[in-house]
mmCIF file of C-alpha atoms and ligand atoms in Angstrom:
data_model
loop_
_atom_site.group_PDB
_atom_site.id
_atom_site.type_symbol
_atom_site.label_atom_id
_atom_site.label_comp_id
_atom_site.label_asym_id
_atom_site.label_seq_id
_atom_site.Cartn_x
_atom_site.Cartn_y
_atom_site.Cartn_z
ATOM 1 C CA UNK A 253 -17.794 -15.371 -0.691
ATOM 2 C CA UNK A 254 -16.031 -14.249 2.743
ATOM 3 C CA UNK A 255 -12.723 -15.910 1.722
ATOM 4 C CA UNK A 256 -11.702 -15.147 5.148
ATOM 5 C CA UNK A 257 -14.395 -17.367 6.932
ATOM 6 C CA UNK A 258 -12.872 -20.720 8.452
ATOM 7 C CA UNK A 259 -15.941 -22.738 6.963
ATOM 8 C CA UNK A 260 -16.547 -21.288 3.732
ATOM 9 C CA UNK A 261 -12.403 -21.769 3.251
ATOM 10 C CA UNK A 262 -12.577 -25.164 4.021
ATOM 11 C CA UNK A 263 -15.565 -25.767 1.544
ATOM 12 C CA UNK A 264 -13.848 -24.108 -1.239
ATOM 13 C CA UNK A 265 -9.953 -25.935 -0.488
ATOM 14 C CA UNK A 266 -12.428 -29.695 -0.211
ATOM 15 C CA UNK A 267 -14.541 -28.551 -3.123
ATOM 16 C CA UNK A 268 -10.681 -28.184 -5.189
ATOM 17 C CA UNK A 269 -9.019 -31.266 -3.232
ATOM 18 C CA UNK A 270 -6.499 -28.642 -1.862
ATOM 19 C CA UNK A 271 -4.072 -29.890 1.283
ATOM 20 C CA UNK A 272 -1.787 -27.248 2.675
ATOM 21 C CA UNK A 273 1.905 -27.683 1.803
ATOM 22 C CA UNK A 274 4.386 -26.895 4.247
ATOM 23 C CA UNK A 275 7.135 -26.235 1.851
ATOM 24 C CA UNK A 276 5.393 -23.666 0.104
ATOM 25 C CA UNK A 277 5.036 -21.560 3.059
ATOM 26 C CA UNK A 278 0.793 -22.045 2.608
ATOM 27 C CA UNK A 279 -0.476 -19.931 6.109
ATOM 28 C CA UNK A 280 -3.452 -18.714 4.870
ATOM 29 C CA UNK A 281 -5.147 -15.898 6.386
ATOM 30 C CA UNK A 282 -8.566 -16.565 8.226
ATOM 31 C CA UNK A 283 -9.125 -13.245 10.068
ATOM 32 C CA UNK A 284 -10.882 -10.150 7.705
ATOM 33 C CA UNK A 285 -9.257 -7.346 9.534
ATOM 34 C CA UNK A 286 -5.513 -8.251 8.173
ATOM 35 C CA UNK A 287 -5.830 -8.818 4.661
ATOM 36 C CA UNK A 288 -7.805 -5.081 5.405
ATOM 37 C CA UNK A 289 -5.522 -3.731 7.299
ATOM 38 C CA UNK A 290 -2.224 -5.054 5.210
ATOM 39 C CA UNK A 291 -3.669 -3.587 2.110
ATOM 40 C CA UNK A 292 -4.401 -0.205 3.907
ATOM 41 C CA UNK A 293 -0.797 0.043 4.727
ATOM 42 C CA UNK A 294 0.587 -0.875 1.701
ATOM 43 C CA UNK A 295 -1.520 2.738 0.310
ATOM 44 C CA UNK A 296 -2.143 1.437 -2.645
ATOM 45 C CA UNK A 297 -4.701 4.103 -4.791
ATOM 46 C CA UNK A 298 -5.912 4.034 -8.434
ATOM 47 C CA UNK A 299 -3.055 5.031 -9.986
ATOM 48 C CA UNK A 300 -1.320 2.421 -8.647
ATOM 49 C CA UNK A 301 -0.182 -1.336 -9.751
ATOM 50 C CA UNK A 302 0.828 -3.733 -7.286
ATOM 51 C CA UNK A 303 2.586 -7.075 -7.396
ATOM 52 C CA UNK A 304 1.597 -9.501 -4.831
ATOM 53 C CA UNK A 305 3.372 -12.686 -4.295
ATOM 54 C CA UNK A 306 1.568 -15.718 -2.854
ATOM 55 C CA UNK A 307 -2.613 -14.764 -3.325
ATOM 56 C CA UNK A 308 -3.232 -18.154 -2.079
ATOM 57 C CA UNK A 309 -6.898 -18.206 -2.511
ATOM 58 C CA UNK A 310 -6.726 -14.134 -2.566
ATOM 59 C CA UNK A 311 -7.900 -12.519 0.686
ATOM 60 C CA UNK A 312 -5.498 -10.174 0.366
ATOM 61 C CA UNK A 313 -5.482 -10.199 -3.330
ATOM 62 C CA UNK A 314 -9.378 -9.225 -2.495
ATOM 63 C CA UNK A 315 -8.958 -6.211 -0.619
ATOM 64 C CA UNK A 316 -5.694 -5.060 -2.978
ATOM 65 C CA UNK A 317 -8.534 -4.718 -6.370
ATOM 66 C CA UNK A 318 -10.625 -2.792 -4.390
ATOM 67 C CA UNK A 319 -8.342 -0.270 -4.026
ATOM 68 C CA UNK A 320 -5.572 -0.463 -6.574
ATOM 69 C CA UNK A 321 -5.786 0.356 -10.426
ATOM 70 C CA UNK A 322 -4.308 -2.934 -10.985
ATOM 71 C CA UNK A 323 -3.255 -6.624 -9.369
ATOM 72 C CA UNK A 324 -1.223 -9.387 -10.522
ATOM 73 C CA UNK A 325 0.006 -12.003 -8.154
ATOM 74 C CA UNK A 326 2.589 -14.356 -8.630
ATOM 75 C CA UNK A 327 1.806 -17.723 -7.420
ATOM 76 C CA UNK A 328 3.573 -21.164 -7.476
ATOM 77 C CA UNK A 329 1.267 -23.231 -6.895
ATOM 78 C CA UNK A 330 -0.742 -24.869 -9.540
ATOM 79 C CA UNK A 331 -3.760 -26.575 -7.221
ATOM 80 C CA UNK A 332 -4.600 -22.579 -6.669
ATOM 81 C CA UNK A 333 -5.392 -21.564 -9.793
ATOM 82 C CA UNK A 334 -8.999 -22.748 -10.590
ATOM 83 C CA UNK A 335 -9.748 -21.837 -6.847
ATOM 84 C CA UNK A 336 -8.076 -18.200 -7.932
ATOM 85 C CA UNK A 337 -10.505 -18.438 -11.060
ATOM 86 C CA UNK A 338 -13.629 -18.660 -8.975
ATOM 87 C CA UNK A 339 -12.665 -16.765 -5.787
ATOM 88 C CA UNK A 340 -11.461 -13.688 -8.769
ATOM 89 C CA UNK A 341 -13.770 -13.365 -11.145
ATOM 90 C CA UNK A 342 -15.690 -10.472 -9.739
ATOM 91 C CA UNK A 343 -12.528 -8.537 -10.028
ATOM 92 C CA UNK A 344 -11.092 -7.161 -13.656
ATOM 93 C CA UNK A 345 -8.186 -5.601 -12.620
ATOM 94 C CA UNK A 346 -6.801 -8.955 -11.042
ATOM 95 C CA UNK A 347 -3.910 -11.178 -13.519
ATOM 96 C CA UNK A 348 -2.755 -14.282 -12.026
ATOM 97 C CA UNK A 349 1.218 -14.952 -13.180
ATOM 98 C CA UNK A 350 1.389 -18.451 -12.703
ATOM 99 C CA UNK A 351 5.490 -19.409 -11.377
ATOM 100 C CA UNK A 352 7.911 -18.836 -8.733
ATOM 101 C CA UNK A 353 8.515 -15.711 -7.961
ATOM 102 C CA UNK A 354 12.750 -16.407 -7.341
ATOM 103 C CA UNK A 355 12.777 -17.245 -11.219
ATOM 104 C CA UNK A 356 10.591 -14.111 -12.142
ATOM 105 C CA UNK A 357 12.160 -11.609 -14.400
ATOM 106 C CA UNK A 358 10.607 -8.676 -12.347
ATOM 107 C CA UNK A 359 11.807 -5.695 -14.614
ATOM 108 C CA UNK A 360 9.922 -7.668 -18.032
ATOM 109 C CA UNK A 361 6.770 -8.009 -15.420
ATOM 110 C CA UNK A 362 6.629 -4.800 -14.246
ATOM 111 C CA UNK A 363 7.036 -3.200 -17.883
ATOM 112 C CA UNK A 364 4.061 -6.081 -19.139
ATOM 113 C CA UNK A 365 1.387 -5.245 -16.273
ATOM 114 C CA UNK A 366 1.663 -2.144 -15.005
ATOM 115 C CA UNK A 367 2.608 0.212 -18.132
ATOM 116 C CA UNK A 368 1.664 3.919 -17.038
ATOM 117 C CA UNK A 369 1.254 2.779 -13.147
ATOM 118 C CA UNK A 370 3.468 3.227 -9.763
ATOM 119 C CA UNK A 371 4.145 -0.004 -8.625
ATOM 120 C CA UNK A 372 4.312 -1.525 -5.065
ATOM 121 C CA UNK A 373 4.928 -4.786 -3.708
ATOM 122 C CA UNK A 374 2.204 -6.398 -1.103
ATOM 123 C CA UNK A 375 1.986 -9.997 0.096
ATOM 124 C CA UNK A 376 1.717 -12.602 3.185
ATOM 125 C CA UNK A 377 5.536 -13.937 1.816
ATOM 126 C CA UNK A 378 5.777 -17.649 2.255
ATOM 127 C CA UNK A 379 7.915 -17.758 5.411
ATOM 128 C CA UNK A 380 10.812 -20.160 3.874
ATOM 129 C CA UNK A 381 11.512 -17.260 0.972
ATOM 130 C CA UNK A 382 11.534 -14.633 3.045
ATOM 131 C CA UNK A 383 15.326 -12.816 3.061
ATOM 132 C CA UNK A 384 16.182 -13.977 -0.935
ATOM 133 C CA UNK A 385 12.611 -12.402 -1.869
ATOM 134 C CA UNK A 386 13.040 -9.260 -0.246
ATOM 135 C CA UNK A 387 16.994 -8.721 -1.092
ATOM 136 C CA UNK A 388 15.358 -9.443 -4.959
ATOM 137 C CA UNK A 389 12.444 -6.874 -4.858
ATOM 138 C CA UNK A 390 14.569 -4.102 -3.074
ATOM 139 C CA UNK A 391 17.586 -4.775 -5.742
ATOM 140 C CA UNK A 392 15.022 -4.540 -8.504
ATOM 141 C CA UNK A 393 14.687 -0.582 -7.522
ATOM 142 C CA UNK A 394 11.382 -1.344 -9.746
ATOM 143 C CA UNK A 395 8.808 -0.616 -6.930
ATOM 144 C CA UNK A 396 7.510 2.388 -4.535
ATOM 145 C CA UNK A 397 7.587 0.795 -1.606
ATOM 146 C CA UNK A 398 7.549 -2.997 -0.210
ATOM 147 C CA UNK A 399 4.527 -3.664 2.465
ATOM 148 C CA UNK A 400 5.058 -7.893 3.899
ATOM 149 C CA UNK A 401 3.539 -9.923 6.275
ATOM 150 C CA UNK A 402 6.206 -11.737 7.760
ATOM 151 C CA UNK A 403 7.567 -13.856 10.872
ATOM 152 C CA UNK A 404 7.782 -10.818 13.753
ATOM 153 C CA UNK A 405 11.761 -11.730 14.378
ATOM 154 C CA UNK A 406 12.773 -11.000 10.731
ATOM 155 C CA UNK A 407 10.622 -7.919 10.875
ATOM 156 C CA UNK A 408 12.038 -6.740 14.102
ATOM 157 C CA UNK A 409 15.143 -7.453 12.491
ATOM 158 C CA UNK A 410 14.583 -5.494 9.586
ATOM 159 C CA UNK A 411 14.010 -2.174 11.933
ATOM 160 C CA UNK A 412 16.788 -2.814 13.769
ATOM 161 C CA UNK A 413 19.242 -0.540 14.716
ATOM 162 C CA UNK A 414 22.863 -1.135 15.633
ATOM 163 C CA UNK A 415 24.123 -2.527 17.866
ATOM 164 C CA UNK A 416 20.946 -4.550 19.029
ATOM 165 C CA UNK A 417 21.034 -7.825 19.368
ATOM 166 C CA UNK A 418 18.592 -7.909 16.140
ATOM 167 C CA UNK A 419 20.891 -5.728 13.899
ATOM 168 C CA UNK A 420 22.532 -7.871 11.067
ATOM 169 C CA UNK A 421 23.626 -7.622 7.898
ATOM 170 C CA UNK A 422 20.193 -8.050 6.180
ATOM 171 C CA UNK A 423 18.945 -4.642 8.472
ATOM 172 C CA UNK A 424 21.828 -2.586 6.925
ATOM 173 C CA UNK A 425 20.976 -4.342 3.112
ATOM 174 C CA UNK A 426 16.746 -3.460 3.951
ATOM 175 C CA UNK A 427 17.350 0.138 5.398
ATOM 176 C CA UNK A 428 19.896 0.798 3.005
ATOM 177 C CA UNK A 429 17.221 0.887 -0.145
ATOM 178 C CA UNK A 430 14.084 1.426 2.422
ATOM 179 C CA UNK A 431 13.186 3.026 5.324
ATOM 180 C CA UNK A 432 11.284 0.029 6.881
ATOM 181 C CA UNK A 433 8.810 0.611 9.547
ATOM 182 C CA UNK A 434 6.644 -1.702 11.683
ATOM 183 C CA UNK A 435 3.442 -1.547 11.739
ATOM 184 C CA UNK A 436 1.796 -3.893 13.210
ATOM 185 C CA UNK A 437 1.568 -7.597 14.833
ATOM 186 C CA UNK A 438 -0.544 -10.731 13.469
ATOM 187 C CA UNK A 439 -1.209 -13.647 15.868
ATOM 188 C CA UNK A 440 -0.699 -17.391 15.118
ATOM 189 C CA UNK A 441 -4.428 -17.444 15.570
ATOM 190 C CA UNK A 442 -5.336 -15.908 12.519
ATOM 191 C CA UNK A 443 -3.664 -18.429 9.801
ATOM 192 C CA UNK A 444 -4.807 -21.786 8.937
ATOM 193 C CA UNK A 445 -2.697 -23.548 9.715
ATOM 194 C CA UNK A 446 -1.957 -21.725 12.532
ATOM 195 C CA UNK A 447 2.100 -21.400 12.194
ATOM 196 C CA UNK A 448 4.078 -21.311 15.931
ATOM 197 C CA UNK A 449 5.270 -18.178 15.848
ATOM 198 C CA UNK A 450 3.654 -14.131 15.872
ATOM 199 C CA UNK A 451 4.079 -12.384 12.717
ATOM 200 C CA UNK A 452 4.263 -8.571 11.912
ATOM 201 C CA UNK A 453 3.526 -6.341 8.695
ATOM 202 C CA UNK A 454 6.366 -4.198 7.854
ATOM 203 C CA UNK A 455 6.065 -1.387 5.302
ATOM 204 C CA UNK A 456 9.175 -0.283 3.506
ATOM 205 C CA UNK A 457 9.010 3.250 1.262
ATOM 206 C CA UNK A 458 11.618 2.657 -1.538
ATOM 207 C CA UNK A 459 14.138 5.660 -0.737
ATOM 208 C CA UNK A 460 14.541 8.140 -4.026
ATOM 209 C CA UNK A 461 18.450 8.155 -3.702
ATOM 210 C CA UNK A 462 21.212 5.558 -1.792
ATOM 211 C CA UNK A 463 21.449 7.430 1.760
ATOM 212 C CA UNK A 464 25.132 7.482 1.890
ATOM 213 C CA UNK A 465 27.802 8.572 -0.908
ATOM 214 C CA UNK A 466 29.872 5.734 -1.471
ATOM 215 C CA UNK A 467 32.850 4.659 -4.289
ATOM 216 C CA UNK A 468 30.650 2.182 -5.498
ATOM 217 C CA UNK A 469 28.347 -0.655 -3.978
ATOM 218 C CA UNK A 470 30.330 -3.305 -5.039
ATOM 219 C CA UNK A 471 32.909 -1.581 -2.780
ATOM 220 C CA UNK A 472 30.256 -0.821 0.006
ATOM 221 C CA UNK A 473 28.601 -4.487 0.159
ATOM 222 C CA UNK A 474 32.356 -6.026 0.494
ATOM 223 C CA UNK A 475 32.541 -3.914 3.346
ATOM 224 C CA UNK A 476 29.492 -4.648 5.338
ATOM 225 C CA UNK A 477 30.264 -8.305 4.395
ATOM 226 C CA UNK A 478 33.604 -7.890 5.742
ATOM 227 C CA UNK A 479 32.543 -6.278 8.897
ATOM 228 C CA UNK A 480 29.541 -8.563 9.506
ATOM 229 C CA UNK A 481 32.054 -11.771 8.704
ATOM 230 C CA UNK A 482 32.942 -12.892 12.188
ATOM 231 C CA UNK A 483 30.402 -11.846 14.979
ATOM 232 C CA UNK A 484 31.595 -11.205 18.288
ATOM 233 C CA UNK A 485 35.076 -11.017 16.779
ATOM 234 C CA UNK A 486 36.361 -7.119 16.447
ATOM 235 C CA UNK A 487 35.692 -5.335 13.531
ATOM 236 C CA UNK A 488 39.573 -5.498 12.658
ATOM 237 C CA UNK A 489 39.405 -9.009 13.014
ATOM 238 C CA UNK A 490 36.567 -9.607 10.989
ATOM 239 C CA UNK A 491 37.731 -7.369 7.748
ATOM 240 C CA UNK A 492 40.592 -9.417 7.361
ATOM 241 C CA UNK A 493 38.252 -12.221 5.677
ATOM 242 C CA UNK A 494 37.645 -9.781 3.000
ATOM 243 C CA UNK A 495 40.218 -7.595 2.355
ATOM 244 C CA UNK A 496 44.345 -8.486 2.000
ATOM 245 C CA UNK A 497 45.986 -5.375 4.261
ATOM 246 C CA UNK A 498 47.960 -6.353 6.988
ATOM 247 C CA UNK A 499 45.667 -5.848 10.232
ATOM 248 C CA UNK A 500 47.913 -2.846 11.573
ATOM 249 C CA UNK A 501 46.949 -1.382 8.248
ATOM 250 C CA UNK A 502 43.315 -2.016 9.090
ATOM 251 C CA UNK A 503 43.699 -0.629 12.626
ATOM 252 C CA UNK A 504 44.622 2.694 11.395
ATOM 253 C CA UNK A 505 41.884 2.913 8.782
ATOM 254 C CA UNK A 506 39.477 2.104 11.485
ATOM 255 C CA UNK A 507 40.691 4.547 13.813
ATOM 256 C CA UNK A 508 41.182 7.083 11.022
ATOM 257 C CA UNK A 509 37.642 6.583 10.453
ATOM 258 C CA UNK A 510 36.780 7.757 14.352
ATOM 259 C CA UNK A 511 36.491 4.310 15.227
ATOM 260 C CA UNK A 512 37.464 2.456 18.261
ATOM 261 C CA UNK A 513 39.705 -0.471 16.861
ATOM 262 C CA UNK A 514 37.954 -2.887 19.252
ATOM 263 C CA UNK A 515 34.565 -1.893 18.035
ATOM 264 C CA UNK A 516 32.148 -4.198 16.656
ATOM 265 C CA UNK A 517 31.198 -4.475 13.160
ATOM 266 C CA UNK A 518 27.467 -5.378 14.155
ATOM 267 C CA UNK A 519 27.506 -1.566 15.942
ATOM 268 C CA UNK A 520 28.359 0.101 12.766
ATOM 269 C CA UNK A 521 25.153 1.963 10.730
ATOM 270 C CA UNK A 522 24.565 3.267 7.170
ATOM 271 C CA UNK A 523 27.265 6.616 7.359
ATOM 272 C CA UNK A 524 29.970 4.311 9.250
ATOM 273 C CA UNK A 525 29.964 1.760 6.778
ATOM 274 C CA UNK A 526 30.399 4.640 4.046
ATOM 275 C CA UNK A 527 33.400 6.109 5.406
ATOM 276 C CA UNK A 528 34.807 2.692 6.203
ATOM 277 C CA UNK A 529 33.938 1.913 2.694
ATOM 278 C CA UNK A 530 35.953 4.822 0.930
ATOM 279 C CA UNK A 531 38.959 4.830 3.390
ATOM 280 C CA UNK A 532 39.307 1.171 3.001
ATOM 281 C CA UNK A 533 38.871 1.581 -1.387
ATOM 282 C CA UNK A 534 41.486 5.060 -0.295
ATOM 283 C CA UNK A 535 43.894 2.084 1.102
ATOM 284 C CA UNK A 536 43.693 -0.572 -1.275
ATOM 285 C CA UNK A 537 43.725 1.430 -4.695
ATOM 286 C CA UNK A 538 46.141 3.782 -3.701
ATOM 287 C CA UNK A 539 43.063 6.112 -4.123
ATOM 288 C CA UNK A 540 44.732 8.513 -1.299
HETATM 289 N N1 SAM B 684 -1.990 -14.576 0.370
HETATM 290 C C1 SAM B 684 -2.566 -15.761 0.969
HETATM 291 C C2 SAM B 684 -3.121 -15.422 2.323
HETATM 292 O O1 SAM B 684 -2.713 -14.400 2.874
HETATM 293 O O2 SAM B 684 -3.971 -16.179 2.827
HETATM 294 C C3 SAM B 684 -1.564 -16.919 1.061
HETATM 295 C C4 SAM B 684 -0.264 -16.586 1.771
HETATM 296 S S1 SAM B 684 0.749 -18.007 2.077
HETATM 297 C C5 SAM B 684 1.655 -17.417 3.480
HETATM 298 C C6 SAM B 684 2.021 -17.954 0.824
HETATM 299 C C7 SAM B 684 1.589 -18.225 -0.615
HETATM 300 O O3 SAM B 684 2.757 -18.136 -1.442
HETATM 301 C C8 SAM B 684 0.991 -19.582 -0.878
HETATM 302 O O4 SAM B 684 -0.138 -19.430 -1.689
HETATM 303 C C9 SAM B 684 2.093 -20.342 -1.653
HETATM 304 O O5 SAM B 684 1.589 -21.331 -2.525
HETATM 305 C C10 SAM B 684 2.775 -19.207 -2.396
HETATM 306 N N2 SAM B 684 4.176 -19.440 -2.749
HETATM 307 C C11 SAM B 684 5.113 -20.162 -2.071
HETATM 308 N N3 SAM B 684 6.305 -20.100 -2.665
HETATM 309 C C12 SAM B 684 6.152 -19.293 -3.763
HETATM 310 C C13 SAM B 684 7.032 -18.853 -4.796
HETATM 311 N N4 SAM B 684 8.322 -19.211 -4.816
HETATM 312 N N5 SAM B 684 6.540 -18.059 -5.785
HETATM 313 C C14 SAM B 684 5.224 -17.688 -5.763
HETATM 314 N N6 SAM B 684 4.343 -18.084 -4.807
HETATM 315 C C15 SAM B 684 4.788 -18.873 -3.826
#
């Protein structure tokens, strides 16, 4: 079965009484090159496991058996699974985990399927679980890398660097634990339904070690949340939602820091929020 052909997809959804459901994110893919191409730039090889989130009714899943020691994908919804069982069955590396993936205890999953195997994460991610997905799979520090099919503006904003308008706090959370990369774009024209906006893979290599020193990430994270608080505010300004020092206190430790005190928290990257981080936890626990 081509499970990427328009008609034979529509056969197999009216032959299983499937309608799409827009709250589950359900874009499936209808064009053979990018379930191809996806699972060619997630590098998955035989000694390999990999934990895909949303097979639908498994194009992707398809290509990730054929090259991958082992498969199981995490799906939600329960009108897919005898359509899983038939579209599947040539494959015996392939587990379905029926659920939602939010409630999944990853670190029990990974240790159940993939015992002796390197584990990535590959998937078209239902577009309305996109950031709490992601911020779960890179906090797991369970898997090799992360390789997504998502909505091209998160992915852009993902790669971002700072001070562009796409730089947030979720770039400085994703490049933090990755080193994200784009690599390439999907049209609207090759999901059924067709969804309004483009859409771009991303692969993200887990990094080995954090790529700056910091106290602690507790410490870190309050920072970047501090600094991120208020947008278009300074960055003085802004750390005063998070931390208690007077603000004259907080203009030296920026400055200290080589910082100009009417800089932007959105232009700050990985090493500034470091040093920011340990002058700040310097300040406030009398850590001098
Ligand atoms: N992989 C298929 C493809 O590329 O054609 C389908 C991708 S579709 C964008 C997203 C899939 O994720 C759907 O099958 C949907 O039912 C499933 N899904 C949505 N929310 C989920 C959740 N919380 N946990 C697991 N699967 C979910």
């Amino acid at each position: 079965m081509h499970l990427c052909d328009r008609n034979e997809i529509q056969n197999l959804l009216a032959r299983h009484g499937f309608r799409f459901a827009k709250s589950l994110g359900q874009n499936f893919l209808i064009e053979a090159w990018v379930p191809r191409d996806i699972a060619a730039a997630c590098g998955a090889d035989e000694g390999c496991g990999v934990l895909e989130i949303g097979p639908g009714i498994g194009p992707l899943t398809d290509e990730l058996c054929k090259l991958a020691g082992k498969v199981a994908s995490v799906e939600l919804d329960q009108r897919l699974y005898p359509v899983l069982a038939e579209t599947m069955a040539g494959h015996d590396n392939f587990t379905l985990i029926p659920g939602d993936v939010m409630k999944l205890d990853l670190a029990k999953t990974v240790a159940e399927q993939f015992p002796g195997l390197r584990v990535k994460v590959c998937a078209n991610l239902p577009y309305n679980i996109t950031t709490p997905v992601l911020t779960k799979l890179v906090e797991s520090r369970l898997f090799e890398s992360l390789t997504v099919l998502i909505q091209k503006e998160v992915a852009e904003r993902i790669c971002a660097a700072p001070g562009t308008a796409e730089y947030g706090a979720f770039s400085l959370l994703m490049q933090y634990y990755t080193e994200p990369k784009l690599c390439f774009t999907v049209p609207n024209t090759c999901f059924m339904p067709a969804p309004k906006v483009t859409s771009a893979v991303i692969h993200c290599p887990v990094r080995e070690k954090p790529p700056v020193d910091v106290p602690s990430e507790a410490a870190f994270w309050r920072a970047v949340r501090g600094g991120f608080a208020l947008r278009r505010k300074t960055l003085v300004n802004s750390l005063q939602t998070a931390y208690q020092l007077p603000k004259e206190r907080l203009t030296e430790i920026v400055t200290a820091c080589g910082l100009d005190p009417a800089v932007r928290g959105e232009r700050l990257g990985l090493a500034e929020y470091a040093s920011l981080t340990w002058a700040l936890w310097r300040a406030e626990e009398g850590n001098g």
